[in-house]
């Protein structure tokens, strides 16, 4: 069973970092396949907290090779800061490999991300301002610069000179910014290249060889299903494909290599940034979820919008990712509530939708159809056996399984590694 993909089933921040770290122990390689440093994956190892943005959440285990695949967009400055930060805390990063085909986030991407959001005003996407959208746009329009371009700074400069002419026109004429200096960027990226050179590799070959040898490869998704560029709540999405299918393209492996697809499911829903959110709670219940769940962005510190669990979303995530199992996280946060609601459908103009509506107006305007179940009102943080969970918590989980049509294999009851229940 060597190829395992882990994905977020909602709008991100489901606890992917925690589950990746937990399972990484049994892996040989952990690989990121899309996104960039818009991701923020939290791992708690003993008393230490780590927040990973570009580096896979398996890096804490010295036996694991960590790979940043071709589908990721890399801000080299951020990557170097992350590497230095880990080294200074005694974590070796020697076994990190970076795909030579991954695209670079450039200084103009960062500026354009912010400037476009500002221009959009109230209609803004609420991006992380990490330059992700503009970097993927350049990749698609074939004007991007890649990691491998940094291995030959002459070529890098030639390509940049052409691109920068156009970017500077946009920056100065449309957004009223100062133009960027070619030589300054070349000097900065020459420094980054020197620091990162030893990590650059043909990562698709490395991962395929490992799979040939029946080694365990873990594909760590970033973001979540509803932030997918094709299948998410467009345009309030990110610019890559966080789905299980994205793992094949973002690393360079065939679909037959994937044996398991684990969906990470938060026991309620959160979202950062703009866009529709049918079960959002703009009240005391939502505030309690935010405070008890520590729902503040790992990357930007923004408060996350909170709401009840939504089975329509889980069914959709199951369908488009081909989930083999799910890990339910943050069940402990729901210990606060006497009554808990589960959204089982969306009602719009007298019609009830069990499946995620294809027309987004419905997602914006629908009313959630709720089922109410009893809460358990007791702490779960120290429970390690499924049978020891309160009966009401077991019933809640059983209903999630039933509505989602996918078995639960793990239940997380706290942020620490040991706060996990395996379910047979
Ligand atoms: P990711 O982006 O999917 O990796 O998730 P984040 O790390 O951005 O956000 C998840 C947050 O919840 C982090 O602060 C985790 O430490 C925390 N967390 C993960 N699992 C649990 C859990 O089961 N219970 C609680 N209370 N916190 C958790
Ligand atoms: P992890 O991996 C939650 C959201 C942003 C915004 C939208 C577009 O930690 O789950 P972008 O900067 O990607 O152009 O922003 O996507 N977003 C995330 N939300 N978790 C993430 O990553 C996210 N990465 C991007 O808030 O709404
Ligand atoms: Mg996160």
Short mmCIF file of C-alpha atoms in Angstrom, two decimals, residues 16 69 128 151 174 204 219 222 231 236 247 297 337 340 378 380 389 410-411:
data_model
loop_
_atom_site.label_atom_id
_atom_site.label_comp_id
_atom_site.label_asym_id
_atom_site.label_seq_id
_atom_site.Cartn_x
_atom_site.Cartn_y
_atom_site.Cartn_z
CA UNK A 16 -3.85 18.12 7.66
CA UNK A 69 6.94 18.60 -6.04
CA UNK A 128 -3.14 35.25 1.69
CA UNK A 151 20.78 26.84 -11.97
CA UNK A 174 -2.26 50.19 -13.92
CA UNK A 204 9.42 12.75 -10.13
CA UNK A 219 1.24 12.99 -0.70
CA UNK A 222 -2.59 21.76 1.07
CA UNK A 231 -14.27 22.26 -8.36
CA UNK A 236 -13.25 32.38 -4.08
CA UNK A 247 -1.19 14.72 -6.56
CA UNK A 297 -5.19 31.61 10.37
CA UNK A 337 -22.39 22.46 23.00
CA UNK A 340 -25.18 20.11 17.80
CA UNK A 378 -17.51 16.30 28.50
CA UNK A 380 -12.38 14.25 25.10
CA UNK A 389 -15.98 8.13 23.67
CA UNK A 410 -9.12 8.26 12.83
CA UNK A 411 -10.62 10.73 15.30
#
